[in-house]
JSON list of C-alpha atoms in Angstrom, two decimals:
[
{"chain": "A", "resi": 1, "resn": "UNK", "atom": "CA", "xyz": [0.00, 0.00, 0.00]},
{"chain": "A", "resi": 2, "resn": "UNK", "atom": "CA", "xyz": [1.18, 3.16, -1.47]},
{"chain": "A", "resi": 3, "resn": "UNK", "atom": "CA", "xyz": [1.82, 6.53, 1.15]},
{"chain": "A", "resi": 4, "resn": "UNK", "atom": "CA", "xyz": [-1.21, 8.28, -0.79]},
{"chain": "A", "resi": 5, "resn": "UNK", "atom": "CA", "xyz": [-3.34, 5.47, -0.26]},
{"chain": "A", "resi": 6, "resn": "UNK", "atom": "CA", "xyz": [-2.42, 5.07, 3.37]},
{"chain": "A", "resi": 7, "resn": "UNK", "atom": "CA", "xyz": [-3.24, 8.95, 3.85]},
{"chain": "A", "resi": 8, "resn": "UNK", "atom": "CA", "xyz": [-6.69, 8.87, 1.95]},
{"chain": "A", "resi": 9, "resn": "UNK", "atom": "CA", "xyz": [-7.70, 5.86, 4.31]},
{"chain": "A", "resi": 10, "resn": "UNK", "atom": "CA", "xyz": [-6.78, 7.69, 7.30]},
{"chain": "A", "resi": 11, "resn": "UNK", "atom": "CA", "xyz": [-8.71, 10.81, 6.51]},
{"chain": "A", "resi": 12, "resn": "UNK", "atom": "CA", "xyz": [-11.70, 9.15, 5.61]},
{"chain": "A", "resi": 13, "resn": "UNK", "atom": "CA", "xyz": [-11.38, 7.11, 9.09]},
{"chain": "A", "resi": 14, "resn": "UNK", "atom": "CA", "xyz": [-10.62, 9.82, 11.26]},
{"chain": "A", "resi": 15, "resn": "UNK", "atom": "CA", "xyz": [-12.49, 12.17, 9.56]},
{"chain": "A", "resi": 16, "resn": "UNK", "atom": "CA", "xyz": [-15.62, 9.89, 9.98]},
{"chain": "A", "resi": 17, "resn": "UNK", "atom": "CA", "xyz": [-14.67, 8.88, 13.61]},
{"chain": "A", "resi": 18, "resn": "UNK", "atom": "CA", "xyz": [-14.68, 12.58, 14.61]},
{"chain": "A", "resi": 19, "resn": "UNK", "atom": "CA", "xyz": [-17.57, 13.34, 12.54]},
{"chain": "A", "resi": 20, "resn": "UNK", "atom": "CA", "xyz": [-19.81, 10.64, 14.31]},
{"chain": "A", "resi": 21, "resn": "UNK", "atom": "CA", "xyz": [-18.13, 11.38, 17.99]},
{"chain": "A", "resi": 22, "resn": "UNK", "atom": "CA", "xyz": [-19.02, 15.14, 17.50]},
{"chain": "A", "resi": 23, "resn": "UNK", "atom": "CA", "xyz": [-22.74, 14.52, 17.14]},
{"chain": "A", "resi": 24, "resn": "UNK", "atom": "CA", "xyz": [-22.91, 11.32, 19.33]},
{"chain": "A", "resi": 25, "resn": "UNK", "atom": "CA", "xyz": [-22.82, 13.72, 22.56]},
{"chain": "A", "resi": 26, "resn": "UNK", "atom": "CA", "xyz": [-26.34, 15.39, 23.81]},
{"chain": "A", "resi": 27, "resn": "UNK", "atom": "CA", "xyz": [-24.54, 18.74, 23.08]},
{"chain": "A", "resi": 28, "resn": "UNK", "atom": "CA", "xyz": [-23.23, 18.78, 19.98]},
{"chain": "A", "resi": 29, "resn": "UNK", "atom": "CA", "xyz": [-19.85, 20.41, 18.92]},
{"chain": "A", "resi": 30, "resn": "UNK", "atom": "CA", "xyz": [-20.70, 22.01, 15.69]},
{"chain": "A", "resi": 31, "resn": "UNK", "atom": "CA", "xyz": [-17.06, 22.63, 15.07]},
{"chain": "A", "resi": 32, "resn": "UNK", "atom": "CA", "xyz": [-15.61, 19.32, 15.01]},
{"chain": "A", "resi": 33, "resn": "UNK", "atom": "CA", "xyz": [-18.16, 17.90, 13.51]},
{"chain": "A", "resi": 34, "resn": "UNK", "atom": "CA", "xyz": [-17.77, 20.47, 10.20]},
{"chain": "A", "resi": 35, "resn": "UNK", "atom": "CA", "xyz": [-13.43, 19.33, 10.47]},
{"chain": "A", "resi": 36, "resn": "UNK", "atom": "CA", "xyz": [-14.59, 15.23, 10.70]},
{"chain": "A", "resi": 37, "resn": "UNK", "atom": "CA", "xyz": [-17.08, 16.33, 7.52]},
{"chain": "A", "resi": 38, "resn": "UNK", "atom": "CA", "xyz": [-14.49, 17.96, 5.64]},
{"chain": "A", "resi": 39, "resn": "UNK", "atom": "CA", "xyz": [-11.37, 16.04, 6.60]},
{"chain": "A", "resi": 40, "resn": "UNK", "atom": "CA", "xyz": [-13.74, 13.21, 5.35]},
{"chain": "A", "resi": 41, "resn": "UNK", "atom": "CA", "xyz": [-14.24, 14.82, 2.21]},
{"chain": "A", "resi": 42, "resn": "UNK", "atom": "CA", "xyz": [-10.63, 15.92, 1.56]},
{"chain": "A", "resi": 43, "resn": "UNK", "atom": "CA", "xyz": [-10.21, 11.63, 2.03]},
{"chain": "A", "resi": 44, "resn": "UNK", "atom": "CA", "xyz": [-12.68, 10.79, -0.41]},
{"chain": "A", "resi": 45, "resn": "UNK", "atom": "CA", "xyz": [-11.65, 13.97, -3.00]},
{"chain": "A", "resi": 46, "resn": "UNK", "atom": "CA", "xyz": [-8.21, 12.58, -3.05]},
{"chain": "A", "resi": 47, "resn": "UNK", "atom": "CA", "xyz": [-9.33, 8.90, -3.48]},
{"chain": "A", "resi": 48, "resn": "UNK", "atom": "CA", "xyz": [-11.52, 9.87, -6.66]},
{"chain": "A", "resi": 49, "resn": "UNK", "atom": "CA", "xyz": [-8.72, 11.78, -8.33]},
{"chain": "A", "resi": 50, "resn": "UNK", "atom": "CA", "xyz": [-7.09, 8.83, -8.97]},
{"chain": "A", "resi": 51, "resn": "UNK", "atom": "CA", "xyz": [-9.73, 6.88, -10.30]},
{"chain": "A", "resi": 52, "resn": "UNK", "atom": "CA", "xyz": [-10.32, 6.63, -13.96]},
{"chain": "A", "resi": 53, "resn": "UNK", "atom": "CA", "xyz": [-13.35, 8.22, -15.96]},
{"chain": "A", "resi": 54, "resn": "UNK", "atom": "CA", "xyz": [-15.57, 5.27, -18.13]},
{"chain": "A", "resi": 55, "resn": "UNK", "atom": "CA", "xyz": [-15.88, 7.77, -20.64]},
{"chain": "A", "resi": 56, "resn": "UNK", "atom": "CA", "xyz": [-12.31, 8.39, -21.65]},
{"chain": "A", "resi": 57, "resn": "UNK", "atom": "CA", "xyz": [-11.77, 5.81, -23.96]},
{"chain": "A", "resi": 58, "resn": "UNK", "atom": "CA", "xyz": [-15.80, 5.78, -25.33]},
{"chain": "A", "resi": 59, "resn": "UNK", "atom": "CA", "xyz": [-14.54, 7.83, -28.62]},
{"chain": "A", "resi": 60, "resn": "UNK", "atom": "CA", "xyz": [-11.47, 5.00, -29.35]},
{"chain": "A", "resi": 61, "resn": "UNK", "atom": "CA", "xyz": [-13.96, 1.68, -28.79]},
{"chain": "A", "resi": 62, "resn": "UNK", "atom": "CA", "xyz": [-16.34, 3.46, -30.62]},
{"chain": "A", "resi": 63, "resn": "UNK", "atom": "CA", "xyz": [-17.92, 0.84, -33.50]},
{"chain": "A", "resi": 64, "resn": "UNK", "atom": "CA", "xyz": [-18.78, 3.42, -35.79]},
{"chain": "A", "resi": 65, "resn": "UNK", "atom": "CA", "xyz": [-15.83, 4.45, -38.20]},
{"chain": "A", "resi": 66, "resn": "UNK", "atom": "CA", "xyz": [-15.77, 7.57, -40.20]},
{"chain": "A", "resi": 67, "resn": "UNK", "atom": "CA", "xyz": [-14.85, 7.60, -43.73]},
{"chain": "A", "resi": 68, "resn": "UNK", "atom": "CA", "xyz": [-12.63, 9.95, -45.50]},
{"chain": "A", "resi": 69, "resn": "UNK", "atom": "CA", "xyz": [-14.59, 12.51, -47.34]},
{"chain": "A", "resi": 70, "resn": "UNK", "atom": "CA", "xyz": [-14.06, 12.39, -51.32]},
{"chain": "A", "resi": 71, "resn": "UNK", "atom": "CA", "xyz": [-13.84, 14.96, -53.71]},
{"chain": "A", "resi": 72, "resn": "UNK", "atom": "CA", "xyz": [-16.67, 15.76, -55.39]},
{"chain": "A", "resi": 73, "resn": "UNK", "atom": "CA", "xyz": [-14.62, 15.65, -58.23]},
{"chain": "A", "resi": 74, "resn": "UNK", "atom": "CA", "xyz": [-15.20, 12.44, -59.29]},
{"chain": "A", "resi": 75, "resn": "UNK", "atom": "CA", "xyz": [-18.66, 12.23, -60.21]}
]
């Protein structure tokens, strides 16, 4: 496991451990809550960056070809 991966993992887990232990309480910290939701965020922002788009390589696997355009010379 790469260092990125290892620091998206732990900002999604303490992000959502924070995030959950901020409005477990009767009074809830409004404060840490927002820094487990974002630090949370920030973990799953950096995960998706690295993941691929399905429509990247839709124009190469296309099935339909185009054709070079003649002249209309010879007709």
């Amino acid at each position: 496991m790469n260092i990125s991966r290892l620091i998206n993992l732990i900002c999604i887990v303490v992000g959502g451990i924070i995030a959950i232990y901020a409005q477990a309480g009767e009074e809830q910290n409004t404060f840490l809550l927002i820094g487990g939701i974002v630090l949370l965020m920030f973990g799953f922002y950096r995960t998706s960056r690295n993941i691929p788009s399905k429509y990247e390589k839709q124009e190469e696997d296309s099935f339909v070809k185009s054709e070079p355009i003649e002249d209309d010379e010879d007709r």
